[in-house]
Structure formats: structure tokens, C-alpha cells
Amino acid sequence: MAVQRRDLLATTIPALPIPDVAGDQVDLRTATIGLTEFGEAFTVPLLGGHLLGAGETGGGKSSLLWCPIRAVAPAVRDGLVRLWGVDPKVLEMAMCRPIFHRLGFGPVDAHAILLELLDLMQQRKRELAGRSRQVTISRGTPLELLFLDEIGALLKYLGTRQQQTVLAQLLALVQTQGRALGFGVSAFVQDPSKETVPVRDLFPNRVCLRVRTSSQVDMVLGEGMRDLGALADRIPHHLPGVGYVRSEDQKEAVRVRAAHVTDDDLADLVALICPGGASLNSPIPEEYLAAARGDDGDGGGGARRSNLRPVA
């Protein structure tokens, strides 16, 4: 039986202020995005971590996307962080296109973006080999943050089975090899089952917002977490952004609420990062799109050899 005397998360939390600092003063390891049930800061990892956020429609997943970006906005503006996005729904990220280095909307775009990221990873490996085990974030080697909205659409529902398999393989490479190199992945999904998200176990940090069934809680947070009090399937519909977070160094989940980001807040975000109508966005290079479409003769069935070559 769960007994609660006071709920600090019952009231909507407005979008947290964008830090008024230079980009090199932003904490890139963690981003404060809301509050915990104890009144402490709710933070998520960026540098050195990957995040999976799960929840049904209206549960508040957009807060898990936009709040971290707002937290590091000065670093994006100053070139220390680059944003990469794939949004099968199109509408969520499109209004902030100027702040994304690359932005795609379907399986081919996702494939191309992952190929480009993997090439960047290989380049950093060669530069660091024998010198350091971890990258130093700078304008020359920025923190590369990939956001995948509705990852289930990319890995199960859209495109062919072959495309889905290849995307899962490429994403797994970024997740397993990218942390020390300055690459982070945040993905959001409604159905957190292994069939929908085969790379689920490669996300060490998880947030479970309102979900439909009790079994989905354990899918997201780990076996036995619901029995330990993570009642995400009981979160009322009038509390979007409320959920439970568990990081790789936590034995139990903590109840949290992410701040609510409005369209006006997103407009302010774009204005700060891209003042005067400027844009950081560039089209996905045609060479990667061609490889994703199979125009290079491999049929679009796998990653190019250049992405899988060993470090020289």
C-alpha cells in the first residue's frame, strides 16, 4: 500500500530558465529538467550517458526532449554542443529546426544521420588513439547529442524489416562506442517492449512516465521496480511530466516531474541559440542519404565499410 501525505509534484512546473551564462560554463554532464518528490533537482545525464524515456500519449515525453536542450542552450549557441534529431511525427522538432545541426523525419534520414555520426566517431577514435581515453569537449570536438522521438516507429513500424534491423545495429554502435567520445543518445517511446526497442538495455538511464500496464514499468525501469513503488501505471492523466527515474547507479526509482515547455518557450529557445533569424541547420549530406537509400550498390542493407573499419 502506498501512502502519500504531501505531493510536491501536483502542480505544473513551468519551463526552467535557460542559463544566462557563456557556453563553456554550462554543466554538460547533467541537465536539470524538473523536481523530485523530495524537492530536489531532477537531472538527466548528457555527456557520458544515454537516456530512454517511455510514456503513453500525453504523458509528457516532450518535456524530456526540450528541457535538456534548454539547459544546455548557451553551449549549443557557442558551438560546444551539436544537436541531431529524428522525428517521425515531423511536428515536434520542426518548429525548432534552426537549432539542429541535422534533422530528419523517416527511416532513410535516420539511417543517413547514424552513418554520419559513426564516421565522426571513427574520426575521433583515430585522433584520440594512444593519447586519451576520453574526449575533451571543445568547438572542434563538440558534444554530439542525438534525439530520437518515437524510436518505436523507426525500429518497428516504419520502413522494411531490413531497414529496422540496420537502424538498430547502427544505433547500438553509437550507444556502445560513443559515450567516451562525446556522443549521447536520448530516445522516446510509447511501447517500451523489447520487440519495439531491441536496444533498450543499452540505455543506462531511464524515465518511465505514465504507461498503460504494470508490466511496462518493469520493462523501462528494471525487474521488480514496480513492486518497489514505481507506480507509473497509476499516474493520473492530469499530471503530465510526472514519472519515475532510475539511473545506472540507482537501486530504486525516484518519483519526479519534468517542467512543461510551451510553444512560446520553444520560440525563446530558438531566438537565444539562433539570434536574428540565423540557423545552425544544414541538410543531411547527399553521400549519406545515397548510402542509406542503397545508391552505392549495397542495396541499403547495411552500414558502409568505412563506418566499421578498425582504428588505424
XYZ file of C-alpha atoms in Angstrom:
312
model
C 0.000 0.000 0.000
C 1.308 3.449 -0.969
C 0.680 6.307 1.478
C 1.379 9.892 0.479
C 0.896 12.836 2.829
C 2.014 15.652 0.571
C 2.619 15.770 -3.154
C 5.263 18.291 -4.179
C 4.684 17.370 -7.824
C 0.959 18.077 -8.011
C 1.430 21.483 -9.645
C 2.727 22.027 -13.166
C 6.349 23.180 -13.208
C 6.926 25.997 -15.726
C 9.886 25.693 -18.074
C 13.077 26.317 -16.151
C 15.013 29.440 -17.160
C 17.669 28.993 -19.803
C 21.035 29.540 -18.062
C 22.312 33.070 -18.616
C 25.965 32.062 -18.937
C 28.640 31.542 -21.546
C 28.608 28.167 -23.248
C 31.781 26.974 -21.533
C 30.131 27.493 -18.130
C 27.279 25.058 -18.817
C 27.369 21.733 -16.980
C 27.344 19.223 -19.848
C 27.290 16.154 -17.630
C 23.848 16.707 -16.166
C 20.873 18.845 -17.076
C 18.317 19.986 -14.504
C 14.862 19.478 -16.002
C 12.442 19.495 -13.065
C 11.969 18.399 -9.459
C 11.975 15.153 -7.498
C 9.337 14.198 -4.960
C 11.778 15.368 -2.278
C 12.006 18.883 -3.703
C 15.483 18.325 -5.139
C 16.624 18.930 -8.707
C 15.589 16.303 -11.236
C 18.595 15.858 -13.506
C 19.370 13.717 -16.541
C 22.815 12.853 -17.959
C 24.125 14.304 -21.205
C 27.889 13.860 -21.503
C 28.646 10.199 -20.852
C 25.066 8.957 -20.727
C 22.153 7.744 -22.821
C 18.506 8.257 -21.836
C 15.336 6.301 -22.638
C 12.015 7.993 -21.866
C 8.796 5.975 -22.073
C 5.190 7.002 -21.677
C 1.837 6.912 -23.397
C 0.457 9.786 -25.447
C 0.047 12.875 -23.278
C 2.403 11.550 -20.615
C 4.916 14.370 -21.072
C 7.689 12.879 -23.207
C 8.209 16.217 -24.970
C 9.467 17.642 -21.676
C 12.225 15.005 -21.656
C 13.232 16.239 -25.110
C 13.121 20.011 -24.715
C 14.122 20.576 -21.082
C 17.659 19.153 -21.523
C 18.136 21.203 -24.684
C 17.088 24.370 -22.855
C 19.532 23.501 -20.069
C 22.491 23.443 -22.482
C 21.240 26.132 -24.901
C 24.205 28.510 -24.352
C 26.600 25.673 -25.202
C 24.630 24.959 -28.382
C 24.771 28.647 -29.290
C 28.534 28.759 -28.698
C 29.334 25.603 -30.651
C 30.185 23.285 -27.750
C 27.110 21.109 -28.311
C 25.557 19.997 -31.592
C 22.005 18.701 -31.809
C 20.924 15.896 -34.122
C 17.265 14.921 -34.362
C 14.991 12.351 -35.975
C 11.269 12.997 -35.647
C 8.934 10.564 -37.459
C 5.946 12.642 -36.307
C 7.508 15.711 -38.013
C 5.672 18.278 -35.876
C 7.611 18.004 -32.599
C 11.065 19.144 -33.728
C 10.195 21.002 -36.934
C 9.476 24.360 -35.307
C 12.984 24.305 -33.829
C 14.762 23.197 -36.993
C 17.282 26.110 -36.877
C 18.899 24.806 -33.680
C 19.525 21.289 -35.023
C 22.757 20.560 -36.867
C 20.926 17.741 -38.664
C 17.213 16.972 -38.614
C 15.477 14.022 -40.272
C 11.973 12.613 -40.357
C 11.983 8.982 -41.536
C 13.979 5.732 -41.760
C 16.237 6.870 -44.619
C 17.050 10.134 -42.834
C 17.691 8.235 -39.587
C 19.978 5.792 -41.395
C 21.929 8.631 -43.019
C 22.291 10.567 -39.762
C 23.565 7.484 -37.937
C 26.077 6.820 -40.713
C 27.394 10.356 -40.406
C 27.618 10.083 -36.623
C 29.526 6.824 -36.932
C 32.002 8.413 -39.327
C 32.539 11.226 -36.802
C 33.081 8.625 -34.084
C 35.707 6.846 -36.156
C 37.474 10.149 -36.765
C 37.573 10.906 -33.041
C 38.855 7.410 -32.285
C 41.777 7.928 -34.612
C 42.525 11.336 -33.101
C 42.397 10.024 -29.507
C 44.098 6.664 -30.029
C 47.183 6.488 -27.827
C 46.586 9.973 -26.395
C 43.496 9.876 -24.199
C 40.653 7.571 -23.223
C 38.033 10.334 -23.246
C 37.386 13.337 -25.447
C 37.677 16.897 -24.187
C 34.636 18.858 -25.304
C 35.521 21.907 -27.387
C 34.308 23.697 -30.501
C 36.472 21.327 -32.525
C 35.062 18.269 -30.758
C 31.578 19.267 -29.531
C 29.226 17.105 -27.532
C 27.050 15.399 -30.156
C 23.504 14.830 -28.847
C 21.093 12.675 -30.856
C 17.364 12.866 -30.054
C 15.040 10.182 -31.433
C 11.372 10.993 -30.973
C 9.209 7.851 -31.066
C 12.017 5.381 -31.585
C 9.437 2.600 -31.859
C 8.251 3.983 -35.205
C 11.807 3.736 -36.566
C 12.647 0.302 -35.184
C 9.326 -1.489 -35.681
C 6.579 0.337 -37.572
C 8.144 2.352 -40.419
C 10.113 1.048 -43.401
C 11.061 -2.535 -44.140
C 12.188 -5.184 -41.675
C 15.668 -4.912 -43.160
C 15.754 -1.146 -42.595
C 14.622 -1.603 -39.000
C 17.345 -4.185 -38.350
C 20.055 -1.963 -39.817
C 18.891 1.069 -37.823
C 19.017 -0.961 -34.603
C 22.558 -2.120 -35.433
C 23.791 1.381 -36.220
C 22.161 2.844 -33.122
C 23.711 0.125 -30.959
C 27.147 1.055 -32.314
C 26.646 4.703 -31.368
C 25.417 3.728 -27.906
C 28.170 1.229 -27.111
C 31.088 3.181 -28.548
C 30.066 6.811 -28.220
C 29.976 7.646 -24.523
C 33.696 8.322 -24.030
C 33.875 10.035 -27.414
C 31.263 12.692 -26.632
C 28.164 11.155 -28.231
C 24.868 10.907 -26.344
C 21.519 9.397 -27.348
C 18.098 10.264 -25.949
C 15.138 8.283 -27.273
C 11.422 8.349 -26.500
C 8.812 5.647 -26.978
C 5.239 4.694 -26.156
C 5.717 0.907 -26.242
C 8.909 0.017 -24.332
C 8.837 -3.720 -25.128
C 11.983 -5.444 -26.373
C 10.199 -6.205 -29.652
C 9.742 -2.470 -30.258
C 13.041 -1.268 -28.788
C 15.618 -4.054 -29.201
C 18.380 -1.687 -27.985
C 16.522 -0.917 -24.751
C 19.180 -2.416 -22.492
C 21.820 -0.072 -23.945
C 20.164 2.913 -22.243
C 21.621 3.070 -18.714
C 19.305 5.891 -17.662
C 15.524 5.513 -17.836
C 12.456 7.645 -17.174
C 9.048 5.998 -17.008
C 6.165 8.442 -17.325
C 2.521 7.346 -17.343
C 2.223 3.914 -19.002
C -0.742 1.654 -19.679
C 0.239 -1.524 -17.846
C 2.165 -2.517 -14.735
C 4.440 -4.789 -16.788
C 5.652 -1.779 -18.804
C 7.037 -0.209 -15.636
C 9.494 -3.063 -15.183
C 10.292 -3.024 -18.913
C 11.518 0.540 -18.563
C 12.997 0.716 -15.063
C 14.061 -2.875 -14.467
C 12.620 -6.019 -12.973
C 10.851 -5.518 -9.656
C 10.796 -1.715 -9.778
C 7.022 -1.518 -9.698
C 6.876 -3.727 -6.593
C 9.347 -1.297 -5.011
C 6.931 1.602 -5.521
C 7.355 2.874 -9.086
C 3.619 3.031 -9.833
C 3.846 4.677 -13.237
C 0.750 2.853 -14.467
C -1.260 4.684 -11.798
C -0.176 8.223 -12.637
C -3.330 10.305 -13.288
C -3.855 11.790 -16.739
C -3.877 15.316 -15.288
C -0.207 15.011 -14.243
C 1.824 15.055 -17.485
C 5.552 15.051 -16.877
C 5.256 13.019 -13.676
C 7.131 9.728 -13.679
C 9.914 7.695 -12.140
C 13.614 7.934 -12.959
C 16.318 5.362 -12.463
C 19.944 5.862 -13.418
C 22.641 3.254 -13.757
C 23.916 3.877 -10.215
C 20.487 3.794 -8.508
C 18.943 0.704 -6.932
C 15.495 2.294 -6.658
C 13.476 4.644 -8.810
C 12.665 8.202 -7.710
C 9.392 9.955 -8.441
C 9.907 13.146 -10.444
C 8.198 15.767 -12.561
C 9.698 17.378 -15.647
C 8.957 21.021 -16.401
C 6.342 21.906 -19.012
C 7.689 23.590 -22.167
C 5.245 25.665 -24.210
C 5.458 26.786 -27.843
C 6.441 30.241 -26.591
C 9.269 28.662 -24.589
C 10.475 26.927 -27.757
C 10.366 30.207 -29.664
C 12.537 31.772 -26.949
C 14.919 28.810 -27.237
C 15.356 29.310 -30.973
C 15.806 33.065 -30.546
C 18.586 32.577 -27.987
C 20.501 29.939 -29.939
C 19.933 31.492 -33.373
C 19.541 35.263 -32.912
C 18.444 37.399 -35.829
C 16.983 34.536 -37.817
C 20.275 32.644 -38.161
C 20.296 28.855 -38.443
C 22.642 26.070 -37.376
C 20.815 23.570 -39.551
C 22.340 22.039 -42.666
C 20.853 19.393 -44.967
C 21.902 15.799 -44.461
C 24.858 15.270 -46.848
C 23.861 13.502 -50.034
C 26.623 10.910 -49.677
C 24.988 9.578 -46.503
C 21.494 9.723 -47.966
C 22.729 7.803 -51.007
C 24.286 5.146 -48.781
C 21.049 4.900 -46.766
C 18.981 4.538 -49.943
C 21.347 1.948 -51.332
C 22.503 4.121 -54.237
C 26.087 2.956 -53.570
C 25.241 -0.544 -54.673
C 24.853 -2.324 -51.320
C 21.056 -2.317 -51.554
C 20.666 -0.174 -48.464
C 21.024 -3.283 -46.349
C 23.888 -2.351 -44.087
C 26.379 0.196 -42.866
C 29.172 1.188 -45.194
C 32.510 -0.466 -44.546
C 34.052 2.908 -43.718
C 31.886 3.145 -40.591
C 33.057 -0.216 -39.281
C 36.763 -0.026 -40.040
C 39.175 -0.510 -37.136
C 41.096 2.388 -35.712
C 44.390 2.827 -37.560
